[in-house]
Amino acid sequence: MYLGVNIDHIALLREARAINDPDPLDALGIARRAGADQITIHLREDRRHINDDDVARIMQNSHLPVNIECSINPEMIEIVGAFRPARVTLVPEKREEVTTEGGLDLGGNYEALDQAVFYLKRLEIEVSLFIDPTVENIKSAKGLAVDWVELHTGKYANIYAMLNTNLAQTKHCIKELNVERTRLKKMLKTSIKELEDSAIAAKNDYGLKVAVGHGLNYQNVSDIVKIQEIEELNIGQSIIARSIFTGFENAVKEMRDLIK
Ligand code: PXP
């Protein structure tokens, strides 16, 4: 199972002071040494973290394949395509969101997606679609002739967090707590099953490569790596957060070891 390390949050920290420190470029060699298989970056329309100059320098210096996430806006597709990354992951993008909140609406954006995929494939760039984990979405993704799907793990991660964080703080009301815990455990099981069924359908029924990402961390990743059809995990926030205390190289290595 491959690990793509998303380094957007390094650029986000830089932007907090609008100076060139920390430089996401410095992450490339360390990530590779620590066992990452891919560098993932998101060139947002508002350039809130990674900017065009970062992309140019990362493309020039990365010895690992680069996966660029971007919206389906034709202007963005053209900009990102010109960098010729190994892969482009198309994601929904809203200016007001803190992070990518859900998967692409494939039906509602069919034409724009079809054009984006055609444009990128002509440049010999692999294309991935960031989607919510439903078999219906997998079927639509196959119809769009992409190489990869990336299943959104945000719902799973949120339920996992509710089960393991919030409940621990409400120990005083035992009966209600048990009811809530049972409900959340059921929800967690369902969300894992959705990911598993989607991964199986994508790989076995439709011949698509399967990545997952969003909200994965050192606690919740273990259920996900049990799904054998998943080929790659893209993880950002939790790795960069851990780096503050243990260093970037250790944080990547730790995640690499957990995945193994
Ligand atoms: N995959 C995709 C498509 C994303 O948009 C993101 C968030 O930028 C990630 C993976 C990584 O998510 P996180 O930072 O929560 O690990």
PDB file of C-alpha atoms and ligand atoms in Angstrom:
ATOM      1  CA  MET A   1       0.000   0.000   0.000  1.00  0.00           C
ATOM      2  CA  TYR A   2       1.502   3.302  -1.118  1.00  0.00           C
ATOM      3  CA  LEU A   3       1.688   6.482   0.945  1.00  0.00           C
ATOM      4  CA  GLY A   4       1.168   9.878  -0.658  1.00  0.00           C
ATOM      5  CA  VAL A   5       2.181  12.673   1.695  1.00  0.00           C
ATOM      6  CA  ASN A   6       0.167  15.857   1.308  1.00  0.00           C
ATOM      7  CA  ILE A   7       2.404  18.836   2.101  1.00  0.00           C
ATOM      8  CA  ASP A   8      -0.175  21.655   1.750  1.00  0.00           C
ATOM      9  CA  HIS A   9      -0.038  22.399   5.457  1.00  0.00           C
ATOM     10  CA  ILE A  10       3.645  23.298   5.279  1.00  0.00           C
ATOM     11  CA  ALA A  11       2.716  26.036   2.831  1.00  0.00           C
ATOM     12  CA  LEU A  12      -0.230  26.979   5.037  1.00  0.00           C
ATOM     13  CA  LEU A  13       2.147  27.606   7.933  1.00  0.00           C
ATOM     14  CA  ARG A  14       4.363  29.710   5.672  1.00  0.00           C
ATOM     15  CA  GLU A  15       1.362  31.785   4.597  1.00  0.00           C
ATOM     16  CA  ALA A  16       0.546  32.532   8.234  1.00  0.00           C
ATOM     17  CA  ARG A  17       3.522  34.893   8.170  1.00  0.00           C
ATOM     18  CA  ALA A  18       3.745  35.483   4.413  1.00  0.00           C
ATOM     19  CA  ILE A  19       7.480  34.710   4.436  1.00  0.00           C
ATOM     20  CA  ASN A  20       9.351  31.842   2.807  1.00  0.00           C
ATOM     21  CA  ASP A  21       9.555  29.669   5.918  1.00  0.00           C
ATOM     22  CA  PRO A  22       8.866  26.785   6.120  1.00  0.00           C
ATOM     23  CA  ASP A  23       9.444  25.982   2.461  1.00  0.00           C
ATOM     24  CA  PRO A  24       7.437  22.977   1.200  1.00  0.00           C
ATOM     25  CA  LEU A  25      10.338  22.202  -1.112  1.00  0.00           C
ATOM     26  CA  ASP A  26      12.410  21.126   1.906  1.00  0.00           C
ATOM     27  CA  ALA A  27       9.904  18.323   2.545  1.00  0.00           C
ATOM     28  CA  LEU A  28      10.632  16.467  -0.686  1.00  0.00           C
ATOM     29  CA  GLY A  29      13.909  14.739   0.212  1.00  0.00           C
ATOM     30  CA  ILE A  30      12.838  14.035   3.782  1.00  0.00           C
ATOM     31  CA  ALA A  31       9.537  12.479   2.708  1.00  0.00           C
ATOM     32  CA  ARG A  32      11.333  10.251   0.227  1.00  0.00           C
ATOM     33  CA  ARG A  33      13.943   9.190   2.791  1.00  0.00           C
ATOM     34  CA  ALA A  34      11.171   8.382   5.277  1.00  0.00           C
ATOM     35  CA  GLY A  35       9.423   6.047   2.841  1.00  0.00           C
ATOM     36  CA  ALA A  36       6.767   8.190   1.128  1.00  0.00           C
ATOM     37  CA  ASP A  37       5.826   7.026  -2.348  1.00  0.00           C
ATOM     38  CA  GLN A  38       4.267  10.217  -3.661  1.00  0.00           C
ATOM     39  CA  ILE A  39       4.029  13.943  -2.985  1.00  0.00           C
ATOM     40  CA  THR A  40       0.491  15.325  -3.051  1.00  0.00           C
ATOM     41  CA  ILE A  41      -0.347  19.021  -3.277  1.00  0.00           C
ATOM     42  CA  HIS A  42      -3.562  20.961  -3.830  1.00  0.00           C
ATOM     43  CA  LEU A  43      -3.358  24.060  -6.028  1.00  0.00           C
ATOM     44  CA  ARG A  44      -6.462  25.874  -4.848  1.00  0.00           C
ATOM     45  CA  GLU A  45      -8.101  28.612  -6.869  1.00  0.00           C
ATOM     46  CA  ASP A  46      -7.510  31.054  -3.989  1.00  0.00           C
ATOM     47  CA  ARG A  47      -3.849  29.892  -3.578  1.00  0.00           C
ATOM     48  CA  ARG A  48      -4.321  29.830   0.193  1.00  0.00           C
ATOM     49  CA  HIS A  49      -1.334  27.506   0.662  1.00  0.00           C
ATOM     50  CA  ILE A  50       0.433  25.982  -2.360  1.00  0.00           C
ATOM     51  CA  ASN A  51       1.002  28.542  -5.137  1.00  0.00           C
ATOM     52  CA  ASP A  52       2.090  28.262  -8.770  1.00  0.00           C
ATOM     53  CA  ASP A  53       5.743  28.889  -7.923  1.00  0.00           C
ATOM     54  CA  ASP A  54       5.640  26.033  -5.358  1.00  0.00           C
ATOM     55  CA  VAL A  55       4.213  23.705  -7.969  1.00  0.00           C
ATOM     56  CA  ALA A  56       6.928  24.652 -10.470  1.00  0.00           C
ATOM     57  CA  ARG A  57       9.710  24.112  -7.932  1.00  0.00           C
ATOM     58  CA  ILE A  58       8.204  20.870  -6.606  1.00  0.00           C
ATOM     59  CA  MET A  59       7.799  19.505 -10.124  1.00  0.00           C
ATOM     60  CA  GLN A  60      11.399  20.406 -10.910  1.00  0.00           C
ATOM     61  CA  ASN A  61      12.898  18.914  -7.764  1.00  0.00           C
ATOM     62  CA  SER A  62      10.746  15.969  -6.684  1.00  0.00           C
ATOM     63  CA  HIS A  63      12.194  12.502  -7.190  1.00  0.00           C
ATOM     64  CA  LEU A  64       8.815  11.101  -6.205  1.00  0.00           C
ATOM     65  CA  PRO A  65       5.761  11.229  -8.476  1.00  0.00           C
ATOM     66  CA  VAL A  66       3.643  14.334  -7.866  1.00  0.00           C
ATOM     67  CA  ASN A  67      -0.136  14.190  -7.558  1.00  0.00           C
ATOM     68  CA  ILE A  68      -1.790  17.594  -7.935  1.00  0.00           C
ATOM     69  CA  GLU A  69      -5.319  18.093  -6.645  1.00  0.00           C
ATOM     70  CA  CYS A  70      -7.339  20.781  -8.355  1.00  0.00           C
ATOM     71  CA  SER A  71     -10.885  21.869  -9.114  1.00  0.00           C
ATOM     72  CA  ILE A  72     -12.655  21.167 -12.404  1.00  0.00           C
ATOM     73  CA  ASN A  73     -12.467  24.824 -13.430  1.00  0.00           C
ATOM     74  CA  PRO A  74     -11.062  24.710 -17.035  1.00  0.00           C
ATOM     75  CA  GLU A  75      -8.590  27.481 -16.232  1.00  0.00           C
ATOM     76  CA  MET A  76      -7.181  25.422 -13.329  1.00  0.00           C
ATOM     77  CA  ILE A  77      -7.042  22.284 -15.455  1.00  0.00           C
ATOM     78  CA  GLU A  78      -4.968  24.143 -18.026  1.00  0.00           C
ATOM     79  CA  ILE A  79      -2.582  25.569 -15.410  1.00  0.00           C
ATOM     80  CA  VAL A  80      -2.112  22.216 -13.664  1.00  0.00           C
ATOM     81  CA  GLY A  81      -1.871  20.256 -16.932  1.00  0.00           C
ATOM     82  CA  ALA A  82       1.014  22.474 -18.071  1.00  0.00           C
ATOM     83  CA  PHE A  83       3.102  21.206 -15.136  1.00  0.00           C
ATOM     84  CA  ARG A  84       2.733  17.611 -16.420  1.00  0.00           C
ATOM     85  CA  PRO A  85       2.427  15.910 -13.023  1.00  0.00           C
ATOM     86  CA  ALA A  86       2.182  12.123 -12.820  1.00  0.00           C
ATOM     87  CA  ARG A  87      -1.419  12.450 -11.701  1.00  0.00           C
ATOM     88  CA  VAL A  88      -4.160  15.042 -11.311  1.00  0.00           C
ATOM     89  CA  THR A  89      -6.853  14.411  -8.723  1.00  0.00           C
ATOM     90  CA  LEU A  90     -10.023  16.352  -9.469  1.00  0.00           C
ATOM     91  CA  VAL A  91     -11.751  17.594  -6.339  1.00  0.00           C
ATOM     92  CA  PRO A  92     -14.759  19.767  -5.537  1.00  0.00           C
ATOM     93  CA  GLU A  93     -13.699  23.161  -4.295  1.00  0.00           C
ATOM     94  CA  LYS A  94     -15.529  25.881  -2.424  1.00  0.00           C
ATOM     95  CA  ARG A  95     -13.802  29.083  -1.419  1.00  0.00           C
ATOM     96  CA  GLU A  96     -15.547  29.237   1.944  1.00  0.00           C
ATOM     97  CA  GLU A  97     -14.580  25.721   3.069  1.00  0.00           C
ATOM     98  CA  VAL A  98     -11.620  25.071   5.379  1.00  0.00           C
ATOM     99  CA  THR A  99     -10.814  21.819   3.588  1.00  0.00           C
ATOM    100  CA  THR A 100     -12.372  19.599   0.897  1.00  0.00           C
ATOM    101  CA  GLU A 101     -15.634  18.666   2.570  1.00  0.00           C
ATOM    102  CA  GLY A 102     -17.101  16.014   0.305  1.00  0.00           C
ATOM    103  CA  GLY A 103     -16.571  14.150  -2.931  1.00  0.00           C
ATOM    104  CA  LEU A 104     -17.346  15.343  -6.460  1.00  0.00           C
ATOM    105  CA  ASP A 105     -20.925  15.462  -7.692  1.00  0.00           C
ATOM    106  CA  LEU A 106     -20.256  13.354 -10.793  1.00  0.00           C
ATOM    107  CA  GLY A 107     -23.753  13.574 -12.285  1.00  0.00           C
ATOM    108  CA  GLY A 108     -24.055  17.327 -11.787  1.00  0.00           C
ATOM    109  CA  ASN A 109     -20.635  18.038 -13.327  1.00  0.00           C
ATOM    110  CA  TYR A 110     -20.525  15.347 -15.984  1.00  0.00           C
ATOM    111  CA  GLU A 111     -19.684  17.569 -18.926  1.00  0.00           C
ATOM    112  CA  ALA A 112     -16.998  19.601 -17.155  1.00  0.00           C
ATOM    113  CA  LEU A 113     -15.467  16.384 -15.825  1.00  0.00           C
ATOM    114  CA  ASP A 114     -15.572  14.707 -19.206  1.00  0.00           C
ATOM    115  CA  GLN A 115     -13.723  17.644 -20.768  1.00  0.00           C
ATOM    116  CA  ALA A 116     -11.182  17.848 -17.939  1.00  0.00           C
ATOM    117  CA  VAL A 117     -10.433  14.114 -18.116  1.00  0.00           C
ATOM    118  CA  PHE A 118     -10.099  14.236 -21.908  1.00  0.00           C
ATOM    119  CA  TYR A 119      -7.750  17.231 -21.731  1.00  0.00           C
ATOM    120  CA  LEU A 120      -5.496  15.687 -19.066  1.00  0.00           C
ATOM    121  CA  LYS A 121      -5.407  12.204 -20.584  1.00  0.00           C
ATOM    122  CA  ARG A 122      -4.304  13.739 -23.888  1.00  0.00           C
ATOM    123  CA  LEU A 123      -1.291  15.106 -21.993  1.00  0.00           C
ATOM    124  CA  GLU A 124      -0.649  11.541 -20.730  1.00  0.00           C
ATOM    125  CA  ILE A 125      -1.454  12.482 -17.140  1.00  0.00           C
ATOM    126  CA  GLU A 126      -3.192   9.929 -14.939  1.00  0.00           C
ATOM    127  CA  VAL A 127      -6.521  11.203 -13.650  1.00  0.00           C
ATOM    128  CA  SER A 128      -8.198  10.470 -10.339  1.00  0.00           C
ATOM    129  CA  LEU A 129     -11.626  11.554  -9.073  1.00  0.00           C
ATOM    130  CA  PHE A 130     -12.162  12.357  -5.400  1.00  0.00           C
ATOM    131  CA  ILE A 131     -15.546  10.827  -4.630  1.00  0.00           C
ATOM    132  CA  ASP A 132     -17.746   9.768  -1.775  1.00  0.00           C
ATOM    133  CA  PRO A 133     -17.622   5.982  -1.377  1.00  0.00           C
ATOM    134  CA  THR A 134     -20.701   4.671  -3.196  1.00  0.00           C
ATOM    135  CA  VAL A 135     -20.872   1.975  -5.854  1.00  0.00           C
ATOM    136  CA  GLU A 136     -22.964   4.386  -7.949  1.00  0.00           C
ATOM    137  CA  ASN A 137     -20.060   6.862  -7.960  1.00  0.00           C
ATOM    138  CA  ILE A 138     -17.624   4.116  -8.951  1.00  0.00           C
ATOM    139  CA  LYS A 139     -19.805   3.227 -11.927  1.00  0.00           C
ATOM    140  CA  SER A 140     -19.941   6.887 -13.014  1.00  0.00           C
ATOM    141  CA  ALA A 141     -16.176   7.251 -12.554  1.00  0.00           C
ATOM    142  CA  LYS A 142     -15.601   4.277 -14.838  1.00  0.00           C
ATOM    143  CA  GLY A 143     -17.851   5.942 -17.422  1.00  0.00           C
ATOM    144  CA  LEU A 144     -15.548   8.960 -17.329  1.00  0.00           C
ATOM    145  CA  ALA A 145     -12.560   6.747 -18.242  1.00  0.00           C
ATOM    146  CA  VAL A 146     -10.309   7.758 -15.351  1.00  0.00           C
ATOM    147  CA  ASP A 147      -7.419   5.681 -13.984  1.00  0.00           C
ATOM    148  CA  TRP A 148      -8.023   6.188 -10.284  1.00  0.00           C
ATOM    149  CA  VAL A 149     -10.714   6.957  -7.796  1.00  0.00           C
ATOM    150  CA  GLU A 150      -9.865   8.460  -4.421  1.00  0.00           C
ATOM    151  CA  LEU A 151     -12.481   7.566  -1.837  1.00  0.00           C
ATOM    152  CA  HIS A 152     -13.290  10.321   0.649  1.00  0.00           C
ATOM    153  CA  THR A 153     -12.641   9.004   4.169  1.00  0.00           C
ATOM    154  CA  GLY A 154     -13.892  12.168   5.907  1.00  0.00           C
ATOM    155  CA  LYS A 155     -17.171  10.665   7.101  1.00  0.00           C
ATOM    156  CA  TYR A 156     -15.369   7.620   8.530  1.00  0.00           C
ATOM    157  CA  ALA A 157     -12.790   9.870  10.236  1.00  0.00           C
ATOM    158  CA  ASN A 158     -15.477  12.103  11.752  1.00  0.00           C
ATOM    159  CA  ILE A 159     -17.420   9.181  13.212  1.00  0.00           C
ATOM    160  CA  TYR A 160     -14.184   7.650  14.510  1.00  0.00           C
ATOM    161  CA  ALA A 161     -13.316  10.930  16.229  1.00  0.00           C
ATOM    162  CA  MET A 162     -16.786  11.255  17.781  1.00  0.00           C
ATOM    163  CA  LEU A 163     -16.594   7.725  19.114  1.00  0.00           C
ATOM    164  CA  ASN A 164     -13.125   8.121  20.565  1.00  0.00           C
ATOM    165  CA  THR A 165     -12.897  11.747  21.614  1.00  0.00           C
ATOM    166  CA  ASN A 166     -16.217  13.314  22.576  1.00  0.00           C
ATOM    167  CA  LEU A 167     -17.589  10.326  24.433  1.00  0.00           C
ATOM    168  CA  ALA A 168     -14.521  10.099  26.609  1.00  0.00           C
ATOM    169  CA  GLN A 169     -15.459  13.532  27.988  1.00  0.00           C
ATOM    170  CA  THR A 170     -19.051  12.632  28.871  1.00  0.00           C
ATOM    171  CA  LYS A 171     -18.474   9.685  31.189  1.00  0.00           C
ATOM    172  CA  HIS A 172     -20.916  11.014  33.801  1.00  0.00           C
ATOM    173  CA  CYS A 173     -24.105   9.924  31.995  1.00  0.00           C
ATOM    174  CA  ILE A 174     -23.401   6.208  31.568  1.00  0.00           C
ATOM    175  CA  LYS A 175     -26.731   5.046  30.108  1.00  0.00           C
ATOM    176  CA  GLU A 176     -26.941   7.752  27.467  1.00  0.00           C
ATOM    177  CA  LEU A 177     -23.281   7.212  26.745  1.00  0.00           C
ATOM    178  CA  ASN A 178     -23.787   3.520  26.019  1.00  0.00           C
ATOM    179  CA  VAL A 179     -26.707   4.240  23.683  1.00  0.00           C
ATOM    180  CA  GLU A 180     -24.635   6.849  21.873  1.00  0.00           C
ATOM    181  CA  ARG A 181     -21.611   4.560  21.710  1.00  0.00           C
ATOM    182  CA  THR A 182     -23.692   1.747  20.200  1.00  0.00           C
ATOM    183  CA  ARG A 183     -25.153   4.128  17.624  1.00  0.00           C
ATOM    184  CA  LEU A 184     -21.735   5.479  16.656  1.00  0.00           C
ATOM    185  CA  LYS A 185     -20.194   2.006  16.472  1.00  0.00           C
ATOM    186  CA  LYS A 186     -22.913   1.006  14.031  1.00  0.00           C
ATOM    187  CA  MET A 187     -22.298   4.150  11.985  1.00  0.00           C
ATOM    188  CA  LEU A 188     -18.567   3.448  11.969  1.00  0.00           C
ATOM    189  CA  LYS A 189     -19.134  -0.109  10.766  1.00  0.00           C
ATOM    190  CA  THR A 190     -21.405   1.173   7.998  1.00  0.00           C
ATOM    191  CA  SER A 191     -18.875   3.754   6.873  1.00  0.00           C
ATOM    192  CA  ILE A 192     -16.103   1.127   6.729  1.00  0.00           C
ATOM    193  CA  LYS A 193     -18.412  -1.162   4.752  1.00  0.00           C
ATOM    194  CA  GLU A 194     -19.147   1.660   2.287  1.00  0.00           C
ATOM    195  CA  LEU A 195     -15.423   2.171   1.756  1.00  0.00           C
ATOM    196  CA  GLU A 196     -14.814  -1.560   1.423  1.00  0.00           C
ATOM    197  CA  ASP A 197     -17.693  -2.172  -1.027  1.00  0.00           C
ATOM    198  CA  SER A 198     -16.620   0.810  -3.129  1.00  0.00           C
ATOM    199  CA  ALA A 199     -12.977  -0.300  -3.166  1.00  0.00           C
ATOM    200  CA  ILE A 200     -13.955  -3.847  -4.173  1.00  0.00           C
ATOM    201  CA  ALA A 201     -16.284  -2.622  -6.926  1.00  0.00           C
ATOM    202  CA  ALA A 202     -13.691  -0.147  -8.221  1.00  0.00           C
ATOM    203  CA  LYS A 203     -10.846  -2.647  -8.358  1.00  0.00           C
ATOM    204  CA  ASN A 204     -12.528  -5.936  -9.136  1.00  0.00           C
ATOM    205  CA  ASP A 205     -15.581  -4.936 -11.178  1.00  0.00           C
ATOM    206  CA  TYR A 206     -14.299  -1.855 -12.989  1.00  0.00           C
ATOM    207  CA  GLY A 207     -10.503  -2.196 -13.041  1.00  0.00           C
ATOM    208  CA  LEU A 208      -9.879   1.162 -11.369  1.00  0.00           C
ATOM    209  CA  LYS A 209      -6.991   1.894  -9.031  1.00  0.00           C
ATOM    210  CA  VAL A 210      -8.136   2.897  -5.563  1.00  0.00           C
ATOM    211  CA  ALA A 211      -6.742   5.617  -3.314  1.00  0.00           C
ATOM    212  CA  VAL A 212      -8.277   6.958  -0.116  1.00  0.00           C
ATOM    213  CA  GLY A 213      -7.799  10.162   1.817  1.00  0.00           C
ATOM    214  CA  HIS A 214      -9.020  12.865   4.143  1.00  0.00           C
ATOM    215  CA  GLY A 215      -8.900  12.928   7.908  1.00  0.00           C
ATOM    216  CA  LEU A 216      -6.742   9.818   8.216  1.00  0.00           C
ATOM    217  CA  ASN A 217      -4.452   9.777  11.230  1.00  0.00           C
ATOM    218  CA  TYR A 218      -2.293   7.540  13.412  1.00  0.00           C
ATOM    219  CA  GLN A 219      -5.336   6.149  15.248  1.00  0.00           C
ATOM    220  CA  ASN A 220      -7.944   5.644  12.567  1.00  0.00           C
ATOM    221  CA  VAL A 221      -5.729   4.401   9.726  1.00  0.00           C
ATOM    222  CA  SER A 222      -5.564   0.794  10.946  1.00  0.00           C
ATOM    223  CA  ASP A 223      -9.160  -0.112   9.937  1.00  0.00           C
ATOM    224  CA  ILE A 224      -8.581   1.369   6.508  1.00  0.00           C
ATOM    225  CA  VAL A 225      -5.377  -0.522   5.708  1.00  0.00           C
ATOM    226  CA  LYS A 226      -7.251  -3.795   6.225  1.00  0.00           C
ATOM    227  CA  ILE A 227      -9.133  -3.116   2.976  1.00  0.00           C
ATOM    228  CA  GLN A 228      -6.857  -4.922   0.546  1.00  0.00           C
ATOM    229  CA  GLU A 229      -8.256  -3.331  -2.605  1.00  0.00           C
ATOM    230  CA  ILE A 230      -6.893   0.056  -1.539  1.00  0.00           C
ATOM    231  CA  GLU A 231      -3.616   0.806  -3.284  1.00  0.00           C
ATOM    232  CA  GLU A 232      -2.741   4.200  -1.828  1.00  0.00           C
ATOM    233  CA  LEU A 233      -3.401   6.536   1.090  1.00  0.00           C
ATOM    234  CA  ASN A 234      -3.046  10.313   0.823  1.00  0.00           C
ATOM    235  CA  ILE A 235      -2.416  11.845   4.212  1.00  0.00           C
ATOM    236  CA  GLY A 236      -1.562  15.423   5.138  1.00  0.00           C
ATOM    237  CA  GLN A 237      -2.835  17.154   8.239  1.00  0.00           C
ATOM    238  CA  SER A 238      -2.073  14.465  10.815  1.00  0.00           C
ATOM    239  CA  ILE A 239       1.477  13.947   9.531  1.00  0.00           C
ATOM    240  CA  ILE A 240       2.295  17.660   9.496  1.00  0.00           C
ATOM    241  CA  ALA A 241       0.684  18.091  12.938  1.00  0.00           C
ATOM    242  CA  ARG A 242       2.814  15.290  14.389  1.00  0.00           C
ATOM    243  CA  SER A 243       5.929  16.748  12.762  1.00  0.00           C
ATOM    244  CA  ILE A 244       5.762  19.712  15.115  1.00  0.00           C
ATOM    245  CA  PHE A 245       6.596  17.429  18.021  1.00  0.00           C
ATOM    246  CA  THR A 246       8.559  14.562  16.481  1.00  0.00           C
ATOM    247  CA  GLY A 247       9.961  15.988  13.246  1.00  0.00           C
ATOM    248  CA  PHE A 248       8.722  15.463   9.704  1.00  0.00           C
ATOM    249  CA  GLU A 249      10.920  12.451   8.951  1.00  0.00           C
ATOM    250  CA  ASN A 250       9.756  10.568  12.070  1.00  0.00           C
ATOM    251  CA  ALA A 251       6.124  11.482  11.419  1.00  0.00           C
ATOM    252  CA  VAL A 252       6.249  10.082   7.873  1.00  0.00           C
ATOM    253  CA  LYS A 253       8.158   6.983   9.034  1.00  0.00           C
ATOM    254  CA  GLU A 254       5.636   6.312  11.803  1.00  0.00           C
ATOM    255  CA  MET A 255       2.762   6.470   9.334  1.00  0.00           C
ATOM    256  CA  ARG A 256       4.686   4.316   6.873  1.00  0.00           C
ATOM    257  CA  ASP A 257       5.225   1.701   9.615  1.00  0.00           C
ATOM    258  CA  LEU A 258       1.547   1.743  10.624  1.00  0.00           C
ATOM    259  CA  ILE A 259       0.492   1.154   7.039  1.00  0.00           C
ATOM    260  CA  LYS A 260       2.912  -1.788   6.762  1.00  0.00           C
TER     261      LYS A 260
HETATM  262  N1  PXP B   1      -6.950  13.654  -0.455  1.00  0.00           N
HETATM  263  C1  PXP B   1      -7.630  14.717  -0.933  1.00  0.00           C
HETATM  264  C2  PXP B   1      -8.276  14.615  -2.275  1.00  0.00           C
HETATM  265  C3  PXP B   1      -7.695  15.919  -0.199  1.00  0.00           C
HETATM  266  O1  PXP B   1      -8.379  16.968  -0.692  1.00  0.00           O
HETATM  267  C4  PXP B   1      -7.025  15.999   1.041  1.00  0.00           C
HETATM  268  C5  PXP B   1      -7.078  17.276   1.818  1.00  0.00           C
HETATM  269  O2  PXP B   1      -6.357  18.254   1.174  1.00  0.00           O
HETATM  270  C6  PXP B   1      -6.308  14.877   1.483  1.00  0.00           C
HETATM  271  C7  PXP B   1      -6.315  13.706   0.736  1.00  0.00           C
HETATM  272  C8  PXP B   1      -5.545  14.882   2.768  1.00  0.00           C
HETATM  273  O3  PXP B   1      -6.398  15.061   3.839  1.00  0.00           O
HETATM  274  P1  PXP B   1      -5.813  15.316   5.294  1.00  0.00           P
HETATM  275  O4  PXP B   1      -5.023  16.574   5.225  1.00  0.00           O
HETATM  276  O5  PXP B   1      -7.036  15.418   6.138  1.00  0.00           O
HETATM  277  O6  PXP B   1      -4.954  14.128   5.615  1.00  0.00           O
END
